[in-house]
Short mmCIF file of C-alpha atoms in Angstrom, two decimals:
data_model
loop_
_atom_site.label_atom_id
_atom_site.label_comp_id
_atom_site.label_asym_id
_atom_site.label_seq_id
_atom_site.Cartn_x
_atom_site.Cartn_y
_atom_site.Cartn_z
CA UNK K 6 11.10 -13.75 14.72
CA UNK K 7 7.96 -15.24 13.45
CA UNK K 8 4.90 -14.24 15.61
CA UNK K 9 1.78 -16.53 14.96
CA UNK K 10 -1.83 -15.75 15.80
CA UNK K 11 -2.73 -19.47 15.84
CA UNK K 12 -4.76 -21.26 13.34
CA UNK K 13 -7.98 -20.17 14.95
CA UNK K 14 -6.56 -16.82 16.01
CA UNK K 15 -6.17 -18.35 19.48
CA UNK K 16 -2.79 -16.59 19.96
CA UNK K 17 -3.91 -13.05 18.85
CA UNK K 18 -3.62 -11.28 22.30
CA UNK K 19 0.04 -13.01 22.71
CA UNK K 20 0.99 -11.82 19.13
CA UNK K 21 -0.46 -8.07 19.87
CA UNK K 22 1.49 -8.01 23.20
CA UNK K 23 5.05 -9.01 21.88
CA UNK K 24 4.67 -7.16 18.50
CA UNK K 25 3.75 -3.75 19.51
CA UNK K 26 7.15 -2.16 18.90
CA UNK K 27 7.80 -3.77 15.61
CA UNK K 28 7.66 -1.95 12.05
CA UNK K 29 5.03 -3.15 9.45
CA UNK K 30 5.74 -3.24 5.86
CA UNK K 31 5.49 0.31 3.68
CA UNK K 32 2.58 -1.13 1.75
CA UNK K 33 0.64 -1.65 5.19
CA UNK K 34 1.17 1.81 6.60
CA UNK K 35 -2.22 3.48 6.63
CA UNK K 36 -1.24 5.88 9.26
CA UNK K 37 1.67 7.71 7.79
CA UNK K 38 3.27 9.27 10.73
CA UNK K 39 4.98 5.97 11.73
CA UNK K 40 5.13 2.32 10.74
CA UNK K 41 4.56 1.04 14.30
CA UNK K 42 2.53 -2.15 14.31
CA UNK K 43 0.26 -1.02 17.52
CA UNK K 44 -0.61 2.24 15.50
CA UNK K 45 -1.10 0.63 12.26
CA UNK K 46 -3.22 -2.20 13.58
CA UNK K 47 -5.54 0.32 15.37
CA UNK K 48 -5.52 2.69 12.05
CA UNK K 49 -6.83 -0.48 9.89
CA UNK K 50 -9.30 -1.49 12.73
CA UNK K 51 -10.70 1.87 12.42
CA UNK K 52 -11.51 1.71 8.77
CA UNK K 53 -13.26 -1.75 9.38
CA UNK K 54 -14.90 -0.60 13.01
CA UNK K 55 -14.46 3.08 13.61
CA UNK K 56 -13.45 3.97 16.62
CA UNK K 57 -11.64 0.97 18.04
CA UNK K 58 -8.73 1.06 20.65
CA UNK K 59 -6.67 -1.85 21.89
CA UNK K 60 -5.05 -2.59 25.02
CA UNK K 61 -3.08 -5.71 26.06
CA UNK K 62 -2.35 -6.69 29.62
CA UNK K 63 0.32 -9.40 30.64
CA UNK K 64 -0.31 -11.93 33.39
CA UNK K 65 3.34 -13.73 33.27
CA UNK K 66 2.34 -15.80 36.39
CA UNK K 67 -0.47 -17.72 34.23
CA UNK K 68 1.63 -17.50 31.25
CA UNK K 69 -1.58 -15.24 29.65
CA UNK K 70 -2.29 -11.99 27.90
CA UNK K 71 -5.69 -10.33 27.59
CA UNK K 72 -6.51 -8.04 24.88
CA UNK K 73 -9.13 -5.25 25.82
CA UNK K 74 -11.06 -3.28 23.34
CA UNK K 75 -13.20 -0.15 23.61
CA UNK K 76 -14.46 2.92 21.52
CA UNK K 77 -12.87 6.26 21.33
CA UNK K 78 -14.41 8.56 23.58
CA UNK K 79 -16.37 6.24 25.83
CA UNK K 80 -15.51 6.10 29.11
CA UNK K 81 -16.01 2.13 29.63
CA UNK K 82 -14.01 -0.66 30.93
CA UNK K 83 -11.77 -2.58 28.44
CA UNK K 84 -14.05 -5.16 27.26
CA UNK K 85 -13.11 -8.58 25.35
CA UNK K 86 -13.60 -8.58 21.45
CA UNK K 87 -16.45 -11.01 22.04
CA UNK K 88 -18.42 -8.45 24.36
CA UNK K 89 -17.90 -5.66 21.22
CA UNK K 90 -19.55 -8.06 18.75
CA UNK K 91 -18.62 -11.04 16.63
CA UNK K 92 -17.26 -8.86 13.87
CA UNK K 93 -14.40 -7.46 15.77
CA UNK K 94 -13.34 -10.64 17.36
CA UNK K 95 -13.36 -12.56 13.86
CA UNK K 96 -11.41 -9.95 12.24
CA UNK K 97 -8.99 -9.03 14.76
CA UNK K 98 -6.88 -12.16 14.08
CA UNK K 99 -6.80 -11.66 10.32
CA UNK K 100 -5.49 -8.18 10.66
CA UNK K 101 -3.05 -9.11 13.16
CA UNK K 102 -1.77 -12.07 10.89
CA UNK K 103 -1.74 -9.73 8.11
CA UNK K 104 0.51 -6.95 9.68
CA UNK K 105 2.96 -9.41 10.90
CA UNK K 106 3.11 -11.83 8.03
CA UNK K 107 6.84 -11.86 6.87
CA UNK K 108 7.56 -11.62 3.08
CA UNK K 109 7.56 -14.74 1.44
CA UNK K 110 5.12 -16.38 3.80
CA UNK K 111 1.34 -17.59 3.33
CA UNK K 112 -1.70 -16.61 4.72
CA UNK K 113 -4.91 -18.10 4.15
CA UNK K 114 -8.09 -16.67 4.99
CA UNK K 115 -11.35 -18.19 5.07
CA UNK K 116 -14.38 -16.05 4.97
CA UNK K 117 -13.31 -12.67 6.16
CA UNK K 118 -16.26 -11.14 5.62
CA UNK K 119 -17.95 -13.15 8.52
CA UNK K 120 -20.39 -10.84 10.76
CA UNK K 121 -19.05 -7.70 8.93
CA UNK K 122 -21.15 -5.17 7.49
CA UNK K 123 -20.78 -4.29 3.84
CA UNK K 124 -18.35 -0.93 4.21
CA UNK K 125 -16.27 -3.23 6.59
CA UNK K 126 -16.14 -6.27 3.92
CA UNK K 127 -14.56 -3.62 1.49
CA UNK K 128 -12.15 -2.46 3.78
CA UNK K 129 -10.85 -6.04 4.67
CA UNK K 130 -10.51 -6.86 1.03
CA UNK K 131 -8.58 -3.91 0.68
CA UNK K 132 -6.19 -4.75 3.71
CA UNK K 133 -5.54 -8.13 2.28
CA UNK K 134 -4.63 -6.71 -1.13
CA UNK K 135 -2.03 -4.45 0.64
CA UNK K 136 -0.74 -7.37 2.65
CA UNK K 137 -0.25 -9.25 -0.67
CA UNK K 138 1.63 -6.14 -2.02
CA UNK K 139 3.84 -6.52 0.97
CA UNK K 140 5.52 -9.81 -0.60
CA UNK K 141 3.06 -12.13 1.10
CA UNK K 142 1.10 -15.11 -0.78
CA UNK K 143 -2.57 -14.44 0.15
CA UNK K 144 -5.17 -16.99 -0.38
CA UNK K 145 -8.71 -15.94 0.42
CA UNK K 146 -11.85 -17.96 0.33
CA UNK K 147 -14.89 -15.64 0.03
CA UNK K 148 -18.78 -15.26 -0.86
CA UNK K 149 -18.69 -11.61 -0.68
CA UNK K 150 -18.56 -9.27 -3.64
CA UNK K 151 -17.59 -6.50 -1.32
CA UNK K 152 -14.39 -8.06 -0.48
CA UNK K 153 -13.73 -8.40 -4.42
CA UNK K 154 -14.54 -4.66 -4.92
CA UNK K 155 -11.91 -3.79 -2.01
CA UNK K 156 -9.43 -5.48 -4.00
CA UNK K 157 -10.63 -3.73 -7.02
CA UNK K 158 -10.66 -0.49 -5.43
CA UNK K 159 -6.84 -1.14 -4.52
CA UNK K 160 -6.08 -1.50 -8.60
CA UNK K 161 -7.91 1.32 -9.53
CA UNK K 162 -6.20 3.63 -6.88
CA UNK K 163 -2.79 2.63 -7.95
CA UNK K 164 -1.78 0.31 -5.06
CA UNK K 165 -2.44 -3.06 -7.32
CA UNK K 166 -1.41 -4.10 -10.80
CA UNK K 167 -2.92 -6.53 -13.33
CA UNK K 168 -0.28 -9.22 -12.48
CA UNK K 169 -1.04 -8.74 -8.16
CA UNK K 170 -4.34 -10.55 -8.19
CA UNK K 171 -6.15 -13.48 -9.42
CA UNK K 172 -9.82 -14.83 -8.73
CA UNK K 173 -10.83 -18.18 -9.05
CA UNK K 174 -14.13 -18.93 -9.38
CA UNK K 175 -15.62 -22.47 -8.51
CA UNK K 176 -19.00 -23.55 -10.01
CA UNK K 177 -20.47 -26.97 -9.86
CA UNK K 178 -23.56 -28.12 -11.68
CA UNK K 179 -25.94 -30.69 -10.62
CA UNK K 180 -24.71 -34.07 -11.59
CA UNK K 181 -21.00 -32.95 -11.62
CA UNK K 182 -18.47 -34.76 -9.85
CA UNK K 183 -15.74 -31.72 -9.82
CA UNK K 184 -16.28 -27.90 -9.96
CA UNK K 185 -15.86 -25.89 -13.28
CA UNK K 186 -13.06 -23.38 -12.26
CA UNK K 187 -12.78 -20.16 -14.19
CA UNK K 188 -9.47 -18.09 -13.67
CA UNK K 189 -10.25 -14.07 -13.74
CA UNK K 190 -7.66 -11.53 -14.17
CA UNK K 191 -7.98 -7.73 -13.39
CA UNK K 192 -6.21 -4.91 -14.83
CA UNK K 193 -4.82 -1.93 -13.37
CA UNK K 194 -8.35 -0.15 -13.49
CA UNK K 195 -10.16 -2.93 -11.45
CA UNK K 196 -11.77 -4.17 -14.49
CA UNK K 197 -12.35 -8.04 -14.54
CA UNK K 198 -11.47 -10.00 -17.52
CA UNK K 199 -14.73 -12.18 -17.33
CA UNK K 200 -17.97 -12.64 -15.51
CA UNK K 201 -18.92 -16.31 -15.66
CA UNK K 202 -22.75 -16.99 -14.86
CA UNK K 203 -22.77 -17.04 -11.33
CA UNK K 204 -20.16 -14.88 -10.38
CA UNK K 205 -21.55 -12.41 -8.01
CA UNK K 206 -24.58 -11.83 -10.42
CA UNK K 207 -27.47 -12.12 -8.02
CA UNK K 208 -27.82 -8.41 -7.42
CA UNK K 209 -28.34 -8.04 -11.40
CA UNK K 210 -30.69 -10.61 -11.21
CA UNK K 211 -32.65 -9.36 -7.93
CA UNK K 212 -32.86 -5.97 -9.56
CA UNK K 213 -34.18 -7.13 -12.91
CA UNK K 214 -36.70 -9.25 -11.03
CA UNK K 215 -37.75 -6.12 -9.19
CA UNK K 216 -38.01 -4.21 -12.30
CA UNK K 217 -40.25 -6.74 -13.89
CA UNK K 218 -42.52 -7.29 -10.75
CA UNK K 219 -43.10 -3.20 -10.45
CA UNK K 220 -44.02 -3.25 -14.25
CA UNK K 221 -46.69 -5.92 -13.63
CA UNK K 222 -47.89 -4.15 -10.43
CA UNK K 223 -48.21 -0.86 -12.28
CA UNK K 224 -50.16 -2.85 -15.24
CA UNK K 225 -52.83 -4.17 -12.79
#
């Protein structure tokens, strides 16, 4: 049966508790020795936030499940995800939902990069690409080029083809009532078909401005 984490991840602990012995899709198997959900959950979390362990405790008398997290090798109590850091509490429902989403379903994720450092943003991009390859339609709203680059890495590593991913860039100019929408495709080498103005070009602009500023300082 389908197990939901809730619209805002409010049922994540219950989903983990109920799904520990399930197998996940082959495309999502990062750890190669088993397809068990709990093993793959920790394997993917280790890519995003290294060293994380998960535990759940059921309290049937009050119809509650508590999820605990701690880092490997640390002799601490099991802590609530919110006590570890905002990043893990935001990303945990995303990873659980992706691992449990059945083929043919739709997974919508808003800002998966929230509270994650760049390497973790890239890892969540790779993860969501793998979810799409397992037969789930994944719709992501993101402002992170690292998430996009994670998807591109999956392509160049041979895990995603040109027909698997499409990027839609929404750009609204001053005075426009509706945004212009650019469709960007990707080939098997991770190359994008076009780069509209404003599409993750700020780093290039900043580097150019730094270069000009340094030349101006040198000339003084």
